[in-house]
Coordinates of N, CA and C in Angstrom, one line a residue:
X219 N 4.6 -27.1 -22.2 CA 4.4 -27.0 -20.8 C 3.6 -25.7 -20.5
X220 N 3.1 -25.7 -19.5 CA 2.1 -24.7 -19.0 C 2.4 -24.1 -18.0
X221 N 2.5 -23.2 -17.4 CA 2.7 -22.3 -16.0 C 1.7 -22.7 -15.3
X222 N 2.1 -22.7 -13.6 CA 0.8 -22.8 -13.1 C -0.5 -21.6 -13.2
X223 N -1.8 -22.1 -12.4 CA -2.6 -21.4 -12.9 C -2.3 -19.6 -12.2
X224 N -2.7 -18.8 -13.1 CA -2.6 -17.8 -12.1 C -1.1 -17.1 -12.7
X225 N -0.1 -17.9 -13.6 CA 1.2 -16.8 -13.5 C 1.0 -17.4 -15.4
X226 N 2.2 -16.3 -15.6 CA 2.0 -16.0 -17.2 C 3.6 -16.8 -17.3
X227 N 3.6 -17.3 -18.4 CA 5.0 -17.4 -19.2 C 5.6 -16.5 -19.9
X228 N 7.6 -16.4 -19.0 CA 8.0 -15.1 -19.0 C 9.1 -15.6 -20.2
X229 N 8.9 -15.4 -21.2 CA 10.1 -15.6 -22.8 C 11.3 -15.0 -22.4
X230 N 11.5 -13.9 -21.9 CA 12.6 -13.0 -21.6 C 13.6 -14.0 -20.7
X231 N 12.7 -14.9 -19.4 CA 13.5 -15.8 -18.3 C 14.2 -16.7 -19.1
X232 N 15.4 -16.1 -17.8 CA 16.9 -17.3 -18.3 C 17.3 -17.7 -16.9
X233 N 18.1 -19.2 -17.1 CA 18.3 -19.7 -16.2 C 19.0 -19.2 -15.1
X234 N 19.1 -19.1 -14.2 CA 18.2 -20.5 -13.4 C 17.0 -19.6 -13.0
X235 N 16.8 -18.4 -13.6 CA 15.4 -17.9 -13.2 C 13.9 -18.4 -13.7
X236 N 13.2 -18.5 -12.6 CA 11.8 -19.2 -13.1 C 10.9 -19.1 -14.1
X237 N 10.8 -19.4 -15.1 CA 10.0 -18.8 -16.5 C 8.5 -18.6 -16.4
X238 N 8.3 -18.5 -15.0 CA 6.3 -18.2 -14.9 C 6.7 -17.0 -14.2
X239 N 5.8 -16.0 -14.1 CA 5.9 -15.0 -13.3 C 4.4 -14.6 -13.1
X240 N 4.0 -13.7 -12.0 CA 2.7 -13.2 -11.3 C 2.5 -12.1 -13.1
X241 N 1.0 -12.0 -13.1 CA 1.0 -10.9 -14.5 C 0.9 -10.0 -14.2
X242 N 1.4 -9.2 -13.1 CA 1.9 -8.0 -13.3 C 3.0 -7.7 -13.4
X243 N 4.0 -8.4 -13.5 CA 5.4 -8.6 -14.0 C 5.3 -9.1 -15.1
X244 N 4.6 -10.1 -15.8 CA 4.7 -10.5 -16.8 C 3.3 -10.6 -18.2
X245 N 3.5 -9.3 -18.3 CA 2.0 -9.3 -19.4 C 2.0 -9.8 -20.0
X246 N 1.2 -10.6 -20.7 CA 0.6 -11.3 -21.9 C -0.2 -10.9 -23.0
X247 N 0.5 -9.8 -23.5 CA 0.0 -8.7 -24.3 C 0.3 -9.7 -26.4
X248 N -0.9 -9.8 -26.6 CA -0.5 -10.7 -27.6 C 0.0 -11.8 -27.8
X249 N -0.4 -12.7 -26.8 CA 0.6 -14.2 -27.2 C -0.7 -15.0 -26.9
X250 N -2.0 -14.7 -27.3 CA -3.5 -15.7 -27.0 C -3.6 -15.5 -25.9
X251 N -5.2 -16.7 -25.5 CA -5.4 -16.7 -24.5 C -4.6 -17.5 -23.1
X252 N -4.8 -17.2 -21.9 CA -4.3 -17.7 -21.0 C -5.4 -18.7 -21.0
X253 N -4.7 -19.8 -20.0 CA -5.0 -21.6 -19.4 C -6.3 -20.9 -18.9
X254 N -7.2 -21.8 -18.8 CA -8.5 -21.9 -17.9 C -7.9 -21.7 -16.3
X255 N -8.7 -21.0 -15.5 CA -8.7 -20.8 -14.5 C -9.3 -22.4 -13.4
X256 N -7.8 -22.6 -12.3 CA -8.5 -23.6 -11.7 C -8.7 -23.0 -10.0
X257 N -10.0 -22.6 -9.6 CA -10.4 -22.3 -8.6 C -10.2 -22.8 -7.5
X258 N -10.1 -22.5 -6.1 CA -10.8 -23.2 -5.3 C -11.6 -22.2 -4.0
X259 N -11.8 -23.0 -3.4 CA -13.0 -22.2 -2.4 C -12.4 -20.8 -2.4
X260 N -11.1 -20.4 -1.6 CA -10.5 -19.1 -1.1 C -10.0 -18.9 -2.4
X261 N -9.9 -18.9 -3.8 CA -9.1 -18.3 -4.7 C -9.6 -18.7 -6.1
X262 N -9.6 -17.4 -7.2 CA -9.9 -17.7 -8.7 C -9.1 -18.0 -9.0
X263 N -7.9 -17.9 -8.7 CA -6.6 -19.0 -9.7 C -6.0 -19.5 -8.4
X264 N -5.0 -20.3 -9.1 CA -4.2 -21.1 -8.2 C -3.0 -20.1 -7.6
X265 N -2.7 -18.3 -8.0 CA -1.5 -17.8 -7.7 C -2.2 -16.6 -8.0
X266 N -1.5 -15.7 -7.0 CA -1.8 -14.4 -7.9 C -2.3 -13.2 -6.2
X267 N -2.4 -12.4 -6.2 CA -2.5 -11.1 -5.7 C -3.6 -10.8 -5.8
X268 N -5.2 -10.6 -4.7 CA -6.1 -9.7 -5.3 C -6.7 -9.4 -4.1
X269 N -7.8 -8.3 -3.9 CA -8.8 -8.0 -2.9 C -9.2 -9.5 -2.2
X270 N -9.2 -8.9 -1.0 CA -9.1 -9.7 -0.1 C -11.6 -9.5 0.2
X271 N -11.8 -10.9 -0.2 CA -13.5 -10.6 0.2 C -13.9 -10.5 1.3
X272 N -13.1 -10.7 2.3 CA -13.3 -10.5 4.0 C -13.3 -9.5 4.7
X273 N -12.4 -8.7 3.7 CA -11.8 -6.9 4.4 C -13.0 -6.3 4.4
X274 N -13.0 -5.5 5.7 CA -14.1 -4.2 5.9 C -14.0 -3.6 4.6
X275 N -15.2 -3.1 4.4 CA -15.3 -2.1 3.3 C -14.4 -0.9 2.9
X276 N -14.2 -0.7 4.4 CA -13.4 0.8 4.6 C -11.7 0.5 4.8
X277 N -11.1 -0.8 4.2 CA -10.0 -1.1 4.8 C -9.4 -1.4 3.5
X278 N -8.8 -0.6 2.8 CA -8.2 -0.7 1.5 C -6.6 -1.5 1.2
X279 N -6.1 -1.4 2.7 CA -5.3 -2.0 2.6 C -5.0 -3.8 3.0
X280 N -6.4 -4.2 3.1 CA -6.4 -5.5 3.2 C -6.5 -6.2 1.9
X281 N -5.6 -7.9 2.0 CA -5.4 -8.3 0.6 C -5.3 -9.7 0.5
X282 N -5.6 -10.0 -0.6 CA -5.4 -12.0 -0.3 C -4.2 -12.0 -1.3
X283 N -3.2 -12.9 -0.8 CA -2.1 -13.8 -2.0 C -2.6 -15.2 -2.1
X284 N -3.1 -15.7 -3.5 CA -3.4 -17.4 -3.2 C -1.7 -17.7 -3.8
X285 N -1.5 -19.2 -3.0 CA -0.6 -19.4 -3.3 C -0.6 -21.1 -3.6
X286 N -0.6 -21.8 -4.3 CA -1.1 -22.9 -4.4 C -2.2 -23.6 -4.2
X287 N -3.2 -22.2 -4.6 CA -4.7 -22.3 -4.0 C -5.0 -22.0 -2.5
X288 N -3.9 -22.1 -2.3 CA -4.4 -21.5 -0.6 C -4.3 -19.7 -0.6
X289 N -5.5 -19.7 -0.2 CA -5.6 -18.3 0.5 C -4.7 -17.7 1.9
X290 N -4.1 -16.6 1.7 CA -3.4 -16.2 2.6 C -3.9 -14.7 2.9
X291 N -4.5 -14.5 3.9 CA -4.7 -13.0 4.3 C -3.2 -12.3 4.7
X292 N -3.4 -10.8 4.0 CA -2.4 -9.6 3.8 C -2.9 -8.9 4.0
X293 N -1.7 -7.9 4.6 CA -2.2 -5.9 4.7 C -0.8 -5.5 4.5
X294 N -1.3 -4.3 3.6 CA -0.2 -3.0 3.5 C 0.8 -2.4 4.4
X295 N 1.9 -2.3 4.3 CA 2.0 -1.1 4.9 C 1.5 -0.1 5.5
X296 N 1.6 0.3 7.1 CA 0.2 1.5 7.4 C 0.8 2.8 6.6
X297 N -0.3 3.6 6.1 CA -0.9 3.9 5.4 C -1.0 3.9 3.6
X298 N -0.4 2.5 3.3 CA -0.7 2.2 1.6 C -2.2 1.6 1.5
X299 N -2.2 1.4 0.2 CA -3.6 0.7 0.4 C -3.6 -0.4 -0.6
X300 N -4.4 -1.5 -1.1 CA -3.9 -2.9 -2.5 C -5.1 -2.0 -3.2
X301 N -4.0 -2.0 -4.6 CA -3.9 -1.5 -5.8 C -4.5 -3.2 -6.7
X302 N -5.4 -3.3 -6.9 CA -5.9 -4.9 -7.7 C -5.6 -4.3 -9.0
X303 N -5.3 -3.0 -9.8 CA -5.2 -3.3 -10.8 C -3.4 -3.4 -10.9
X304 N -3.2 -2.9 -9.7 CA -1.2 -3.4 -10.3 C -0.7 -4.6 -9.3
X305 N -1.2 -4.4 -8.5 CA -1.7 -6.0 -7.7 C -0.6 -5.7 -6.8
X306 N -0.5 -4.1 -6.1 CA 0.8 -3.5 -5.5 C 0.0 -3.4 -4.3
X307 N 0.9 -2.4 -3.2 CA 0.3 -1.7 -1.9 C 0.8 -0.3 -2.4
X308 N 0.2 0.5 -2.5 CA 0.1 2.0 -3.2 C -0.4 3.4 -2.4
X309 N 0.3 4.5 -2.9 CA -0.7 5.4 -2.2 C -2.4 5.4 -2.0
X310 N -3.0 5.4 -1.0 CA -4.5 5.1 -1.4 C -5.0 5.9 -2.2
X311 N -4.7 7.3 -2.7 CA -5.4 8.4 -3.7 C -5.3 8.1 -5.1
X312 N -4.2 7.1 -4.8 CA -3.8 6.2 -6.6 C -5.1 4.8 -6.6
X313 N -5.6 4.6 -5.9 CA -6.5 3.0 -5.8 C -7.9 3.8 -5.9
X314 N -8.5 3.2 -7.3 CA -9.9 4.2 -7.7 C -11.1 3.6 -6.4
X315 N -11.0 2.1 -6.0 CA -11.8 1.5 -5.2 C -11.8 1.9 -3.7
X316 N -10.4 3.0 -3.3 CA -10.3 3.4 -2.0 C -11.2 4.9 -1.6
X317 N -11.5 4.7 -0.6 CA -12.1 6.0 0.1 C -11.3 6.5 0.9
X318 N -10.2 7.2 0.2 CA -8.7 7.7 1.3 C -9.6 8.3 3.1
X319 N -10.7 9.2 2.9 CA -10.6 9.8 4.0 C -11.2 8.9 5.0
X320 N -12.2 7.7 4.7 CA -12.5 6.8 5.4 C -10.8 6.4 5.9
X321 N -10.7 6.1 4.9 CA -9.7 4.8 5.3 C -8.4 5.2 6.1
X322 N -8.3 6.3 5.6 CA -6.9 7.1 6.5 C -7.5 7.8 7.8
X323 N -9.0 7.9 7.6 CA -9.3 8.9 8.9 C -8.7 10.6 9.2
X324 N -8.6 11.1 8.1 CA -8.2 12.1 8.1 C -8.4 13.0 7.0
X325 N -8.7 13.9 7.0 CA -9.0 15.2 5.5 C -8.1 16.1 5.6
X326 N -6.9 16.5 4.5 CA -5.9 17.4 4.3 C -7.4 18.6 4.6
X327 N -6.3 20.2 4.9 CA -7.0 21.1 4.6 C -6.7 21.5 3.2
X328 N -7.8 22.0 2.4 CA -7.5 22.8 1.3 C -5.8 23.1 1.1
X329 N -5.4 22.6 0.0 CA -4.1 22.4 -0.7 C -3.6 24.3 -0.7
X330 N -2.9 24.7 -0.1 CA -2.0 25.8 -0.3 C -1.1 26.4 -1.8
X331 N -1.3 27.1 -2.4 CA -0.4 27.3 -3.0 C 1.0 28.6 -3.5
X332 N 1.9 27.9 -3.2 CA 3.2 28.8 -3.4 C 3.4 29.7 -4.3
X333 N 4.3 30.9 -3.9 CA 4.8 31.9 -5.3 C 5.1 31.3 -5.9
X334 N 5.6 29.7 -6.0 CA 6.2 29.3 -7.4 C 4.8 28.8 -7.8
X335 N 4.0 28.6 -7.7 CA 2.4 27.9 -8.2 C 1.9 27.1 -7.7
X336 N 3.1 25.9 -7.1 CA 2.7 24.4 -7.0 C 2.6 24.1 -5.5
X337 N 1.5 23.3 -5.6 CA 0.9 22.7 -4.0 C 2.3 23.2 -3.0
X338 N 1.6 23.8 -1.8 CA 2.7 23.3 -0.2 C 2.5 22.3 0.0
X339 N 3.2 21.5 1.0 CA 3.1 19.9 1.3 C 3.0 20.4 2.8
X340 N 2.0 20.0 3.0 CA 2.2 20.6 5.2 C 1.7 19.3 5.7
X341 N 2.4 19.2 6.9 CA 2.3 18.2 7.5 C 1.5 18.4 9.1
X342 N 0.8 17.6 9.4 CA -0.3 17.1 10.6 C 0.0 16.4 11.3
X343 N -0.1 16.3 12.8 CA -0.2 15.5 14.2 C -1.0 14.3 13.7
X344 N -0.2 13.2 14.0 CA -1.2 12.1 14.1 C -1.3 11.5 15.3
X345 N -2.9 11.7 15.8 CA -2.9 11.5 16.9 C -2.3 9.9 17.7
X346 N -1.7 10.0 18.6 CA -1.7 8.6 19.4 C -0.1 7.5 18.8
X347 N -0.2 8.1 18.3 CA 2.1 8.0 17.9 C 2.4 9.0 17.4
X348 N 4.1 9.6 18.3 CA 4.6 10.3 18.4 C 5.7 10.1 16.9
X349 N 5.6 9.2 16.5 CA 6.6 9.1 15.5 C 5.9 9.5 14.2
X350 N 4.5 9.4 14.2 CA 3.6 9.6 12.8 C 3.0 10.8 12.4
X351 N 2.5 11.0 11.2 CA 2.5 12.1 11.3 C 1.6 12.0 9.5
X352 N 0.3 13.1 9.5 CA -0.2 13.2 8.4 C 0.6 14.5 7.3
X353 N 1.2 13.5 6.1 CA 1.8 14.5 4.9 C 0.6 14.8 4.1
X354 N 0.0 16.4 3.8 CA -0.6 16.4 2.9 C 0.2 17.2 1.3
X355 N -0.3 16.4 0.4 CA 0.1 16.8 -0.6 C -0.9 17.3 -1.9
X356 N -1.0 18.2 -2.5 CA -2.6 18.4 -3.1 C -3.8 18.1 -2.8
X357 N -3.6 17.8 -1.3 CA -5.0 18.0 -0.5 C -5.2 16.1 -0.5
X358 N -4.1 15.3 -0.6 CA -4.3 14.0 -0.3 C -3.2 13.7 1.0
X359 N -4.0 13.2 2.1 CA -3.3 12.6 3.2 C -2.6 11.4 2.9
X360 N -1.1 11.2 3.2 CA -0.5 10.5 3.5 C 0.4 10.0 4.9
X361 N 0.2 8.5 5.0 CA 0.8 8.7 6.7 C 2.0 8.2 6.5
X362 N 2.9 9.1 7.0 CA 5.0 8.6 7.0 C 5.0 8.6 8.5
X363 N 6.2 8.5 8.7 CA 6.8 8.0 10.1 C 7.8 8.7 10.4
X364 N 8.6 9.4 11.2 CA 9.7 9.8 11.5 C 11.1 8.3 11.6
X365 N 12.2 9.0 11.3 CA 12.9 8.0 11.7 C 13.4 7.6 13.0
X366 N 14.0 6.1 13.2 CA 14.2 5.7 14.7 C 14.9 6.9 14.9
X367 N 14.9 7.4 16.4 CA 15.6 8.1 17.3 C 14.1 9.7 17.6
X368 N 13.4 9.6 16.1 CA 13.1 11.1 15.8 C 11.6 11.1 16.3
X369 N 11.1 12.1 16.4 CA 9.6 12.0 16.5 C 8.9 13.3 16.1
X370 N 7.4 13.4 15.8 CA 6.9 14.5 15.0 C 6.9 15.5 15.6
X371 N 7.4 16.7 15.7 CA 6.8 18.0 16.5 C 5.5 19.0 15.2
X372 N 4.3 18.9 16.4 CA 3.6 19.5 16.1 C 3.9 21.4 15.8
X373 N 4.8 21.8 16.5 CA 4.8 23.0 16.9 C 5.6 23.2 15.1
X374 N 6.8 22.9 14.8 CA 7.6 22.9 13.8 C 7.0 22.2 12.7
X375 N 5.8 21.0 12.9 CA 5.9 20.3 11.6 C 7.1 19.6 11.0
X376 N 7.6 18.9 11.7 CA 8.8 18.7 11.1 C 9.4 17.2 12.2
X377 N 10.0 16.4 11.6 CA 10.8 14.8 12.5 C 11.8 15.6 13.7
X378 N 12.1 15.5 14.5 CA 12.7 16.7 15.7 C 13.6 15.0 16.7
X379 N 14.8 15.5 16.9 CA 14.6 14.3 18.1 C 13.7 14.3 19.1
X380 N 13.9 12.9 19.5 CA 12.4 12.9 20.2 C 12.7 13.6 21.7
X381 N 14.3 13.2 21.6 CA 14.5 13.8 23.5 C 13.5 15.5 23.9
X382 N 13.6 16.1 22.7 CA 13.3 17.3 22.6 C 11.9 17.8 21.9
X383 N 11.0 16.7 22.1 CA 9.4 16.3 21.7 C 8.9 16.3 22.5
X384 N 7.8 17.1 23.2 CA 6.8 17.2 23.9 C 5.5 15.4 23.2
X385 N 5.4 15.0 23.6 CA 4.7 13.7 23.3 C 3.8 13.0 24.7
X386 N 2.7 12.8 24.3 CA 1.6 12.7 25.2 C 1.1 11.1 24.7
X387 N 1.6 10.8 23.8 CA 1.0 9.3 23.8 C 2.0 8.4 24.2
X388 N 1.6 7.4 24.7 CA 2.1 6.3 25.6 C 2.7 5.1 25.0
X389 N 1.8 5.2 23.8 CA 2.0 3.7 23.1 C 2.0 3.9 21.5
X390 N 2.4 2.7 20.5 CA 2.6 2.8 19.4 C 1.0 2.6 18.9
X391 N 0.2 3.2 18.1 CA -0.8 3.3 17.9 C -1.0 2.7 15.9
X392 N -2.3 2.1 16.0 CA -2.1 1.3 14.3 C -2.9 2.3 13.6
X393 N -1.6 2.5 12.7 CA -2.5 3.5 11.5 C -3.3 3.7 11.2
X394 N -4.4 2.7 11.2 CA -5.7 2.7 10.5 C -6.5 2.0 11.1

């Protein structure tokens, strides 16, 4: 028997779990070649995770899943980005194909460093949600969120209730 196109056969699977899996769960490291690829218009195989050919250039976290040959448009998480070589949504400074400062719209300042040696992590206003907020870490922007109830204070740097947040935007604003 053969897996469909697009997933690998997993040796390790036992019942009642499914013995094909996506290959990045299941490498094929040594066992020959894989089945011929059966295409169709929106997809190189019949299954599988990859860059999406429609996405802006500058939009790293756009992605196609084919799933029986059908193409399905996806996006990340705001601010991850698709990782095609782990076929994940990832930090965008980990994706060699991403242009973080395009894509995030933002440039950490020069990374800080502590008496103990290692990077500060300081955190930025992100404009236009109160809840968001740029984490820089070795001089790569990351965008987190405060938790429900909390929102960012500029002045502290820090998740604050929000009752006690000066906040000037009106509305939930999209990451990217």
């Amino acid at each position: 028997m053969l897996c469909p196109d697009g997933l690998h056969f997993n040796p390790n699977a036992r019942w009642p779990e499914y013995a094909c899996g996506y290959p990045q769960d299941v490498p094929c490291v040594g066992r020959g070649i894989t089945q011929p690829a059966n295409p169709t218009a929106g997809c190189a195989h019949q299954y599988g995770y990859f860059p999406s050919p429609v996405a802006d250039p500058n939009d790293c976290g756009h992605y196609r899943i084919c799933n029986a040959g059908r193409a399905i448009e996806m996006f990340c998480p705001a601010g991850l980005a698709f990782n095609p070589v782990t076929a994940q949504c990832d930090w965008p400074e980990l994706v060699p194909t991403c242009n973080v400062e395009t894509y995030i719209r933002y440039q950490c300042p020069p990374a800080a460093i502590g008496r103990n040696g290692n990077p500060v992590v300081t955190n930025h206003k992100y404009e236009g949600d109160c809840s968001a907020f740029y984490s820089c870490m070795n001089g790569h922007a990351r965008i987190l969120s405060c938790d429900t109830g909390l929102a960012f204070n500029p002045v502290t740097s820090r998740c604050e209730d929000a009752l006690h947040v000066h906040c000037e935007a009106k509305s939930i604003a999209k990451y990217y």
